[in-house]
Amino acid sequence: MTDETTQPAVAEEEQVTDARTSPPQEPADGPTVPPQEPADVGSALPAPPADWSNPLRDPQDRRLPRVAGPSGLVIFGVTGDLSRKKLMPAVYDLANRGLLPPGFSLVGFARRDWEDQDFAQVVHDAVKEHARTPFREEVWQQLSEGMRFIPGDFDDDAAFEALRAAVEELDASRGTSGNYAFYLSVPPKFFPKVVEQLKKHGLADAPEGSWRRAVIEKPFGHDLRSAEELNAIVHEVFDPEQVFRIDHYLGKETVQNILALRFANQMFEPIWNRSFVDHVQITMAEDIGIGGRAGYYDGIGAARDVIQNHLLQLMALTAMEEPASFDAASLLTEKLKVFRAVQLPEDLGRHTVRGQYAGAWQGGAKVRGYLEEEGIDPASTTDTYAAIKLGIDNRRWAGVPFYLRTGKRLGRRVTEIAVVFQRAPHSPFDSSATEELGQNAIVIRVQPDEGMTVRFGSKVPGTSMELRDVTMDFAYGESFTESSPEAYERLILDVLLGDANLFPRHQEVEESWKILDPIEEYWASHGRPAQYASGSWGPAEADEMLARDGRSWRRP
Amino acid sequence: MKIDLTDTTASKVNKALVQGRRAIGTPAVGMVLTMVIVTDEENAYDAIKAAEEASHEHPSRTLVVIKRHARTPRERTHSRLDAEVRVGSEAGTGETVVLRTYGEVSEHADSVVLPLLLPDAPVVVWWPSDAPANPSKDPLGALGQRRITDLYAVENPMDVLETRRRTYAPGDTDLAWTRLTLWRSMLAAALDQARATVTSAAVEAEADNPAAELLARWLEARLRVPVDRVVTEGPVVTAVRLGTADGEVVIDRPEGPLATLTLPGQPARRLALKVRATSELIAEELRRLDADEMYAVALRGEHTEETPAHV
């Protein structure tokens, strides 16, 4: 009883297509049409009593998953890489796990001459290739019925009218109830145009009782001023509460686990402060180069691309105080306190380093240096490696340096947070016994091989008294195999549910630019990036930077 | 690798487990629970297979207790324990011990299982068939936080359902209930959209289907309306109808994995609603190991004021 369903599927699809050929003809008369109509079409039912609650739901009934309410997702730039590799598969995986509402609809918008079927085919291929869960025909059928494609440019009024018609038609035919998330998977220079068009065509105004949300991806500007401008543009159209900024790191299980680790346990928090912690290293290394992203990357660089968002967010979660509760507002309060307490080193030249990868042999393959990459100005001073030292001036962390580093073409792909502890204040063992003993450390492995490592000293068996570092491992892959959803799955579901816990707010974005801007300004006027061999762990200057403090980088 | 032990004891099995792990080079394991499967030779293969598949999501030590029936009176007096220890690729992501008991030791299988439980980790007991009348009072059942039975694997499901209701203890659960999760989740989502008060309800299913009965009782308890039981050809549950003032909310699944959802005033649309394999049901069961209070509500089917915290 698996495959007998194709016959009715075809019949019904035709029916749906017929139904939607009529609406697009009406709207040509301009943008001033009030947006009330879709609400009526979507809710042919009488308004429910205000205190209506679903009797089939109960907090005790934990088997029932958090299914998103009636809604649809509109993706701008749907032909892009991110959309095909992450968004579409994530939508399918959510559907496969039964977390999308019946009637969920997916609308693609891009400059392609496609029909709905062509779009469905593209999604189909993307899902087959990239989805995490196995492909199931019946799930696909359910999903594909709600797929629409709107061809057009961002300044094409007719296309946005068609989009509005499609949205109204979906409200009627699929019961999406006017709830839509607009995912702007487009370069930031198009943001103003797209949000303006959404506003102009009444797409950003939610009918009574429903919601319209905007989802935007990094970069959130390239400095404080541009970030503020961008926020102003988006907030003019969408309520700040309804703007979801995707930092996909925050969707990762390991990152959410930082909070669980710190605040649900008793054994870590007492030593999570300046009395016991020597320093913290946060690393995000990539083994790839810039690939085809020359146009985007040159002039932006590693610090703006990674430190401003991912690493500062990881730092905030590692350093913040316990939030009053686990909701978006409390989390924001605590994270902002960390950002505002950040202290830059006085001598930026000695405590920050930037670099560019140079051509070398990496992992058995010969690769080009950054300046030889296609589309890069040979005189470019864009950083592909950045390391900075930050202090956090509060009672918990005063005097504890946070070292943040990121780079392309490093030894391997890894992201981790290492909290390195001070040495024991006194050792009863003589120095020859502890020669090989390092500092204790708790390492949160964000990716890949998600998990946590604890490093501590242990006696070597058989010898009189010789101590050596050993590691104790917790691996997600061992304790909860396969069940970890992709970051985008979690984040898209949260957008549809309206749960903003895992999304940086605009205040956080602006505060992080305030941290990075002085460093970028210093770099712009002082010297050039240091060169480092591809496949190494960064320039020698970065090692010197830590050596000055009497420390060294971990090899991740 | 596989280690066979004949006429053995729990401590020898423990030694074999350590030896097996050393041999394959993973002395430290991150297993999250111990799964005890109590079954007979006939059902053992399928049950172990399902447990191993589920172990991809929940790495576990699986202890399979198979009670052998001696054929001659002489064998019956002789008590013996045989064990088969499997670690590594042959045992999913955890380790499996198949314990065969002969003679008197069969009555004291708990004495064999107790020393083999993982330290601290929760224990789940699963009877793929022939569950005891009172699972929580059973010597093996008493070891577990969670006791899984299956109403699909009994001769007279309706009688047994009654027994389950009578002997319910927190931690009991049944795969017939697990099979309903997708249905329940879609019904709840459908009602989220309809946002209307339900005035009548009907469950259509094949005759004597325990899951359908549980679904009907759950709807009765939650919606506070009488629920009609309509007998159809099946397979299993084929439709649920919820009557509201504006019309019916219907999820109809005549056959196959695709169902149709109809809401008043809206066109029909299709839903994926497949019948899941045992391994998926077990994996769902293992996701939460605390008492399933909603199952208790469904068993009783009364119009309870609120969900009781304990029974």
mmCIF file of N, CA and C in Angstrom, chain A residues 106-203:
data_model
loop_
_atom_site.group_PDB
_atom_site.id
_atom_site.type_symbol
_atom_site.label_atom_id
_atom_site.label_comp_id
_atom_site.label_asym_id
_atom_site.label_seq_id
_atom_site.Cartn_x
_atom_site.Cartn_y
_atom_site.Cartn_z
ATOM 1 N N LEU A 106 4.587 26.857 -0.396
ATOM 2 C CA LEU A 106 5.924 27.383 -0.662
ATOM 3 C C LEU A 106 5.878 28.168 -1.965
ATOM 4 N N VAL A 107 6.224 29.429 -1.888
ATOM 5 C CA VAL A 107 6.190 30.254 -3.093
ATOM 6 C C VAL A 107 7.607 30.688 -3.433
ATOM 7 N N GLY A 108 8.007 30.458 -4.649
ATOM 8 C CA GLY A 108 9.332 30.879 -5.085
ATOM 9 C C GLY A 108 9.218 32.142 -5.934
ATOM 10 N N PHE A 109 10.194 33.031 -5.766
ATOM 11 C CA PHE A 109 10.202 34.257 -6.568
ATOM 12 C C PHE A 109 11.605 34.412 -7.116
ATOM 13 N N ALA A 110 11.752 34.503 -8.407
ATOM 14 C CA ALA A 110 13.073 34.697 -9.005
ATOM 15 C C ALA A 110 12.921 35.092 -10.458
ATOM 16 N N ARG A 111 14.050 35.518 -11.024
ATOM 17 C CA ARG A 111 14.018 35.953 -12.412
ATOM 18 C C ARG A 111 14.258 34.743 -13.313
ATOM 19 N N ARG A 112 13.302 33.892 -13.412
ATOM 20 C CA ARG A 112 13.387 32.742 -14.302
ATOM 21 C C ARG A 112 12.071 32.606 -15.021
ATOM 22 N N ASP A 113 12.153 32.064 -16.209
ATOM 23 C CA ASP A 113 10.937 31.867 -16.959
ATOM 24 C C ASP A 113 10.383 30.486 -16.635
ATOM 25 N N TRP A 114 9.847 30.353 -15.456
ATOM 26 C CA TRP A 114 9.398 29.041 -15.006
ATOM 27 C C TRP A 114 7.909 29.021 -14.772
ATOM 28 N N GLU A 115 7.342 27.838 -14.925
ATOM 29 C CA GLU A 115 5.972 27.578 -14.493
ATOM 30 C C GLU A 115 6.053 26.927 -13.119
ATOM 31 N N ASP A 116 4.912 26.782 -12.482
ATOM 32 C CA ASP A 116 4.894 26.116 -11.180
ATOM 33 C C ASP A 116 5.552 24.739 -11.230
ATOM 34 N N GLN A 117 5.274 24.005 -12.340
ATOM 35 C CA GLN A 117 5.804 22.642 -12.432
ATOM 36 C C GLN A 117 7.328 22.651 -12.495
ATOM 37 N N ASP A 118 7.893 23.643 -13.227
ATOM 38 C CA ASP A 118 9.358 23.711 -13.332
ATOM 39 C C ASP A 118 9.949 23.943 -11.958
ATOM 40 N N PHE A 119 9.295 24.829 -11.224
ATOM 41 C CA PHE A 119 9.750 25.125 -9.875
ATOM 42 C C PHE A 119 9.682 23.860 -9.007
ATOM 43 N N ALA A 120 8.540 23.172 -9.090
ATOM 44 C CA ALA A 120 8.385 21.945 -8.308
ATOM 45 C C ALA A 120 9.495 20.960 -8.655
ATOM 46 N N GLN A 121 9.833 20.909 -9.947
ATOM 47 C CA GLN A 121 10.890 19.983 -10.357
ATOM 48 C C GLN A 121 12.230 20.372 -9.731
ATOM 49 N N VAL A 122 12.522 21.663 -9.685
ATOM 50 C CA VAL A 122 13.773 22.128 -9.085
ATOM 51 C C VAL A 122 13.813 21.774 -7.601
ATOM 52 N N VAL A 123 12.688 22.016 -6.938
ATOM 53 C CA VAL A 123 12.630 21.680 -5.515
ATOM 54 C C VAL A 123 12.802 20.173 -5.354
ATOM 55 N N HIS A 124 12.123 19.419 -6.204
ATOM 56 C CA HIS A 124 12.198 17.968 -6.149
ATOM 57 C C HIS A 124 13.649 17.503 -6.220
ATOM 58 N N ASP A 125 14.385 18.038 -7.195
ATOM 59 C CA ASP A 125 15.785 17.627 -7.358
ATOM 60 C C ASP A 125 16.607 18.033 -6.152
ATOM 61 N N ALA A 126 16.378 19.251 -5.667
ATOM 62 C CA ALA A 126 17.137 19.742 -4.519
ATOM 63 C C ALA A 126 16.880 18.865 -3.300
ATOM 64 N N VAL A 127 15.618 18.502 -3.126
ATOM 65 C CA VAL A 127 15.257 17.683 -1.975
ATOM 66 C C VAL A 127 15.907 16.311 -2.077
ATOM 67 N N LYS A 128 15.796 15.715 -3.272
ATOM 68 C CA LYS A 128 16.364 14.371 -3.446
ATOM 69 C C LYS A 128 17.848 14.372 -3.146
ATOM 70 N N GLU A 129 18.503 15.455 -3.556
ATOM 71 C CA GLU A 129 19.957 15.476 -3.415
ATOM 72 C C GLU A 129 20.397 15.831 -1.999
ATOM 73 N N HIS A 130 19.692 16.759 -1.359
ATOM 74 C CA HIS A 130 20.233 17.335 -0.131
ATOM 75 C C HIS A 130 19.447 17.046 1.140
ATOM 76 N N ALA A 131 18.248 16.474 1.028
ATOM 77 C CA ALA A 131 17.452 16.306 2.250
ATOM 78 C C ALA A 131 18.107 15.295 3.188
ATOM 79 N N ARG A 132 17.846 15.492 4.460
ATOM 80 C CA ARG A 132 18.443 14.657 5.496
ATOM 81 C C ARG A 132 17.653 13.361 5.669
ATOM 82 N N THR A 133 16.339 13.480 5.516
ATOM 83 C CA THR A 133 15.488 12.318 5.739
ATOM 84 C C THR A 133 15.179 11.661 4.398
ATOM 85 N N PRO A 134 14.799 10.385 4.429
ATOM 86 C CA PRO A 134 14.565 9.682 3.158
ATOM 87 C C PRO A 134 13.412 10.297 2.362
ATOM 88 N N PHE A 135 13.511 10.193 1.048
ATOM 89 C CA PHE A 135 12.477 10.763 0.185
ATOM 90 C C PHE A 135 11.249 9.873 0.214
ATOM 91 N N ARG A 136 10.088 10.468 0.486
ATOM 92 C CA ARG A 136 8.849 9.700 0.488
ATOM 93 C C ARG A 136 7.839 10.378 -0.404
ATOM 94 N N GLU A 137 7.324 9.579 -1.313
ATOM 95 C CA GLU A 137 6.437 10.109 -2.341
ATOM 96 C C GLU A 137 5.226 10.830 -1.732
ATOM 97 N N GLU A 138 4.629 10.247 -0.682
ATOM 98 C CA GLU A 138 3.387 10.835 -0.167
ATOM 99 C C GLU A 138 3.652 12.195 0.470
ATOM 100 N N VAL A 139 4.828 12.350 1.097
ATOM 101 C CA VAL A 139 5.170 13.647 1.687
ATOM 102 C C VAL A 139 5.367 14.662 0.562
ATOM 103 N N TRP A 140 6.023 14.203 -0.476
ATOM 104 C CA TRP A 140 6.260 15.091 -1.616
ATOM 105 C C TRP A 140 4.947 15.567 -2.222
ATOM 106 N N GLN A 141 3.998 14.610 -2.363
ATOM 107 C CA GLN A 141 2.695 14.963 -2.923
ATOM 108 C C GLN A 141 2.029 16.058 -2.099
ATOM 109 N N GLN A 142 2.056 15.863 -0.782
ATOM 110 C CA GLN A 142 1.432 16.830 0.115
ATOM 111 C C GLN A 142 2.052 18.212 -0.073
ATOM 112 N N LEU A 143 3.384 18.218 -0.195
ATOM 113 C CA LEU A 143 4.117 19.478 -0.276
ATOM 114 C C LEU A 143 3.953 20.133 -1.647
ATOM 115 N N SER A 144 4.021 19.321 -2.693
ATOM 116 C CA SER A 144 4.093 19.899 -4.038
ATOM 117 C C SER A 144 2.780 20.570 -4.433
ATOM 118 N N GLU A 145 1.666 20.155 -3.812
ATOM 119 C CA GLU A 145 0.392 20.800 -4.126
ATOM 120 C C GLU A 145 0.400 22.280 -3.785
ATOM 121 N N GLY A 146 1.213 22.654 -2.827
ATOM 122 C CA GLY A 146 1.206 24.044 -2.384
ATOM 123 C C GLY A 146 2.353 24.850 -2.939
ATOM 124 N N MET A 147 2.948 24.421 -4.043
ATOM 125 C CA MET A 147 4.094 25.162 -4.586
ATOM 126 C C MET A 147 3.658 26.084 -5.711
ATOM 127 N N ARG A 148 4.127 27.317 -5.631
ATOM 128 C CA ARG A 148 3.835 28.288 -6.681
ATOM 129 C C ARG A 148 5.147 28.970 -7.055
ATOM 130 N N PHE A 149 5.192 29.440 -8.301
ATOM 131 C CA PHE A 149 6.385 30.174 -8.704
ATOM 132 C C PHE A 149 5.972 31.487 -9.340
ATOM 133 N N ILE A 150 6.635 32.560 -8.935
ATOM 134 C CA ILE A 150 6.354 33.873 -9.515
ATOM 135 C C ILE A 150 7.621 34.344 -10.211
ATOM 136 N N PRO A 151 7.597 34.435 -11.528
ATOM 137 C CA PRO A 151 8.783 34.938 -12.223
ATOM 138 C C PRO A 151 8.791 36.459 -12.213
ATOM 139 N N GLY A 152 9.952 37.033 -12.067
ATOM 140 C CA GLY A 152 9.996 38.489 -12.158
ATOM 141 C C GLY A 152 11.211 39.107 -11.508
ATOM 142 N N ASP A 153 11.389 40.400 -11.804
ATOM 143 C CA ASP A 153 12.453 41.195 -11.198
ATOM 144 C C ASP A 153 11.944 41.825 -9.921
ATOM 145 N N PHE A 154 12.880 42.330 -9.127
ATOM 146 C CA PHE A 154 12.447 42.946 -7.880
ATOM 147 C C PHE A 154 11.791 44.306 -8.115
ATOM 148 N N ASP A 155 12.041 44.935 -9.277
ATOM 149 C CA ASP A 155 11.354 46.212 -9.500
ATOM 150 C C ASP A 155 10.174 46.068 -10.458
ATOM 151 N N ASP A 156 9.749 44.832 -10.642
ATOM 152 C CA ASP A 156 8.652 44.550 -11.552
ATOM 153 C C ASP A 156 7.336 44.545 -10.766
ATOM 154 N N ASP A 157 6.552 45.613 -10.912
ATOM 155 C CA ASP A 157 5.309 45.710 -10.148
ATOM 156 C C ASP A 157 4.344 44.578 -10.478
ATOM 157 N N ALA A 158 4.315 44.211 -11.739
ATOM 158 C CA ALA A 158 3.380 43.157 -12.146
ATOM 159 C C ALA A 158 3.688 41.848 -11.418
ATOM 160 N N ALA A 159 4.995 41.588 -11.234
ATOM 161 C CA ALA A 159 5.379 40.347 -10.564
ATOM 162 C C ALA A 159 4.900 40.352 -9.115
ATOM 163 N N PHE A 160 5.020 41.509 -8.457
ATOM 164 C CA PHE A 160 4.581 41.567 -7.058
ATOM 165 C C PHE A 160 3.060 41.496 -6.955
ATOM 166 N N GLU A 161 2.379 42.033 -7.984
ATOM 167 C CA GLU A 161 0.930 41.872 -8.011
ATOM 168 C C GLU A 161 0.575 40.400 -8.152
ATOM 169 N N ALA A 162 1.332 39.710 -9.007
ATOM 170 C CA ALA A 162 1.093 38.274 -9.191
ATOM 171 C C ALA A 162 1.359 37.537 -7.886
ATOM 172 N N LEU A 163 2.360 37.995 -7.156
ATOM 173 C CA LEU A 163 2.687 37.364 -5.872
ATOM 174 C C LEU A 163 1.524 37.550 -4.902
ATOM 175 N N ARG A 164 0.979 38.782 -4.913
ATOM 176 C CA ARG A 164 -0.131 39.029 -4.003
ATOM 177 C C ARG A 164 -1.340 38.163 -4.376
ATOM 178 N N ALA A 165 -1.545 38.039 -5.679
ATOM 179 C CA ALA A 165 -2.649 37.194 -6.127
ATOM 180 C C ALA A 165 -2.420 35.742 -5.700
ATOM 181 N N ALA A 166 -1.167 35.303 -5.831
ATOM 182 C CA ALA A 166 -0.865 33.922 -5.463
ATOM 183 C C ALA A 166 -1.109 33.707 -3.979
ATOM 184 N N VAL A 167 -0.714 34.687 -3.183
ATOM 185 C CA VAL A 167 -0.889 34.590 -1.744
ATOM 186 C C VAL A 167 -2.379 34.516 -1.393
ATOM 187 N N GLU A 168 -3.162 35.330 -2.076
ATOM 188 C CA GLU A 168 -4.599 35.301 -1.810
ATOM 189 C C GLU A 168 -5.204 33.982 -2.259
ATOM 190 N N GLU A 169 -4.739 33.532 -3.414
ATOM 191 C CA GLU A 169 -5.272 32.270 -3.926
ATOM 192 C C GLU A 169 -4.929 31.133 -2.960
ATOM 193 N N LEU A 170 -3.711 31.155 -2.404
ATOM 194 C CA LEU A 170 -3.311 30.100 -1.471
ATOM 195 C C LEU A 170 -4.129 30.170 -0.185
ATOM 196 N N ASP A 171 -4.428 31.379 0.256
ATOM 197 C CA ASP A 171 -5.285 31.519 1.432
ATOM 198 C C ASP A 171 -6.615 30.814 1.193
ATOM 199 N N ALA A 172 -7.122 30.970 -0.006
ATOM 200 C CA ALA A 172 -8.413 30.373 -0.313
ATOM 201 C C ALA A 172 -8.303 28.873 -0.535
ATOM 202 N N SER A 173 -7.306 28.469 -1.311
ATOM 203 C CA SER A 173 -7.274 27.063 -1.712
ATOM 204 C C SER A 173 -6.547 26.183 -0.705
ATOM 205 N N ARG A 174 -5.656 26.742 0.081
ATOM 206 C CA ARG A 174 -4.861 25.908 0.989
ATOM 207 C C ARG A 174 -5.098 26.253 2.450
ATOM 208 N N GLY A 175 -5.843 27.288 2.710
ATOM 209 C CA GLY A 175 -6.114 27.643 4.101
ATOM 210 C C GLY A 175 -4.904 28.146 4.848
ATOM 211 N N THR A 176 -4.050 28.955 4.187
ATOM 212 C CA THR A 176 -2.871 29.469 4.875
ATOM 213 C C THR A 176 -3.213 30.639 5.790
ATOM 214 N N SER A 177 -4.454 31.098 5.767
ATOM 215 C CA SER A 177 -4.970 32.106 6.718
ATOM 216 C C SER A 177 -4.187 33.405 6.737
ATOM 217 N N GLY A 178 -3.562 33.770 5.639
ATOM 218 C CA GLY A 178 -2.868 35.057 5.593
ATOM 219 C C GLY A 178 -1.549 35.087 6.326
ATOM 220 N N ASN A 179 -1.071 33.952 6.821
ATOM 221 C CA ASN A 179 0.208 33.934 7.550
ATOM 222 C C ASN A 179 1.354 33.619 6.595
ATOM 223 N N TYR A 180 2.245 34.593 6.413
ATOM 224 C CA TYR A 180 3.350 34.363 5.485
ATOM 225 C C TYR A 180 4.676 34.838 6.042
ATOM 226 N N ALA A 181 5.704 34.043 5.793
ATOM 227 C CA ALA A 181 7.063 34.485 6.089
ATOM 228 C C ALA A 181 7.752 34.761 4.758
ATOM 229 N N PHE A 182 8.386 35.921 4.645
ATOM 230 C CA PHE A 182 9.117 36.271 3.425
ATOM 231 C C PHE A 182 10.599 36.079 3.680
ATOM 232 N N TYR A 183 11.177 35.120 2.999
ATOM 233 C CA TYR A 183 12.578 34.791 3.222
ATOM 234 C C TYR A 183 13.398 35.498 2.151
ATOM 235 N N LEU A 184 14.220 36.470 2.566
ATOM 236 C CA LEU A 184 15.000 37.244 1.608
ATOM 237 C C LEU A 184 16.362 36.605 1.409
ATOM 238 N N SER A 185 16.398 35.590 0.564
ATOM 239 C CA SER A 185 17.664 34.920 0.286
ATOM 240 C C SER A 185 18.331 35.614 -0.897
ATOM 241 N N VAL A 186 18.539 36.922 -0.741
ATOM 242 C CA VAL A 186 19.100 37.738 -1.832
ATOM 243 C C VAL A 186 20.221 38.602 -1.264
ATOM 244 N N PRO A 187 21.122 39.089 -2.127
ATOM 245 C CA PRO A 187 22.181 39.971 -1.628
ATOM 246 C C PRO A 187 21.574 41.206 -0.961
ATOM 247 N N PRO A 188 22.227 41.704 0.098
ATOM 248 C CA PRO A 188 21.638 42.779 0.889
ATOM 249 C C PRO A 188 21.322 44.032 0.080
ATOM 250 N N LYS A 189 22.003 44.245 -1.049
ATOM 251 C CA LYS A 189 21.712 45.469 -1.800
ATOM 252 C C LYS A 189 20.288 45.455 -2.347
ATOM 253 N N PHE A 190 19.669 44.249 -2.423
ATOM 254 C CA PHE A 190 18.292 44.177 -2.902
ATOM 255 C C PHE A 190 17.264 44.295 -1.789
ATOM 256 N N PHE A 191 17.725 44.231 -0.530
ATOM 257 C CA PHE A 191 16.774 44.280 0.587
ATOM 258 C C PHE A 191 15.830 45.479 0.497
ATOM 259 N N PRO A 192 16.390 46.709 0.323
ATOM 260 C CA PRO A 192 15.504 47.873 0.307
ATOM 261 C C PRO A 192 14.421 47.745 -0.747
ATOM 262 N N LYS A 193 14.835 47.288 -1.946
ATOM 263 C CA LYS A 193 13.890 47.170 -3.058
ATOM 264 C C LYS A 193 12.783 46.173 -2.706
ATOM 265 N N VAL A 194 13.190 45.014 -2.201
ATOM 266 C CA VAL A 194 12.205 43.958 -1.954
ATOM 267 C C VAL A 194 11.225 44.384 -0.858
ATOM 268 N N VAL A 195 11.752 44.919 0.260
ATOM 269 C CA VAL A 195 10.816 45.275 1.336
ATOM 270 C C VAL A 195 9.905 46.425 0.885
ATOM 271 N N GLU A 196 10.461 47.327 0.090
ATOM 272 C CA GLU A 196 9.631 48.421 -0.403
ATOM 273 C C GLU A 196 8.496 47.891 -1.275
ATOM 274 N N GLN A 197 8.835 46.943 -2.143
ATOM 275 C CA GLN A 197 7.816 46.352 -3.016
ATOM 276 C C GLN A 197 6.769 45.599 -2.198
ATOM 277 N N LEU A 198 7.228 44.908 -1.148
ATOM 278 C CA LEU A 198 6.277 44.176 -0.306
ATOM 279 C C LEU A 198 5.297 45.146 0.335
ATOM 280 N N LYS A 199 5.840 46.276 0.753
ATOM 281 C CA LYS A 199 4.997 47.289 1.387
ATOM 282 C C LYS A 199 4.024 47.882 0.372
ATOM 283 N N LYS A 200 4.595 48.226 -0.779
ATOM 284 C CA LYS A 200 3.808 48.890 -1.801
ATOM 285 C C LYS A 200 2.620 48.039 -2.239
ATOM 286 N N HIS A 201 2.823 46.732 -2.282
ATOM 287 C CA HIS A 201 1.753 45.870 -2.771
ATOM 288 C C HIS A 201 0.959 45.240 -1.641
ATOM 289 N N GLY A 202 1.089 45.825 -0.466
ATOM 290 C CA GLY A 202 0.246 45.386 0.640
ATOM 291 C C GLY A 202 0.579 44.003 1.167
ATOM 292 N N LEU A 203 1.742 43.487 0.779
ATOM 293 C CA LEU A 203 2.079 42.135 1.216
ATOM 294 C C LEU A 203 2.632 42.109 2.638
#
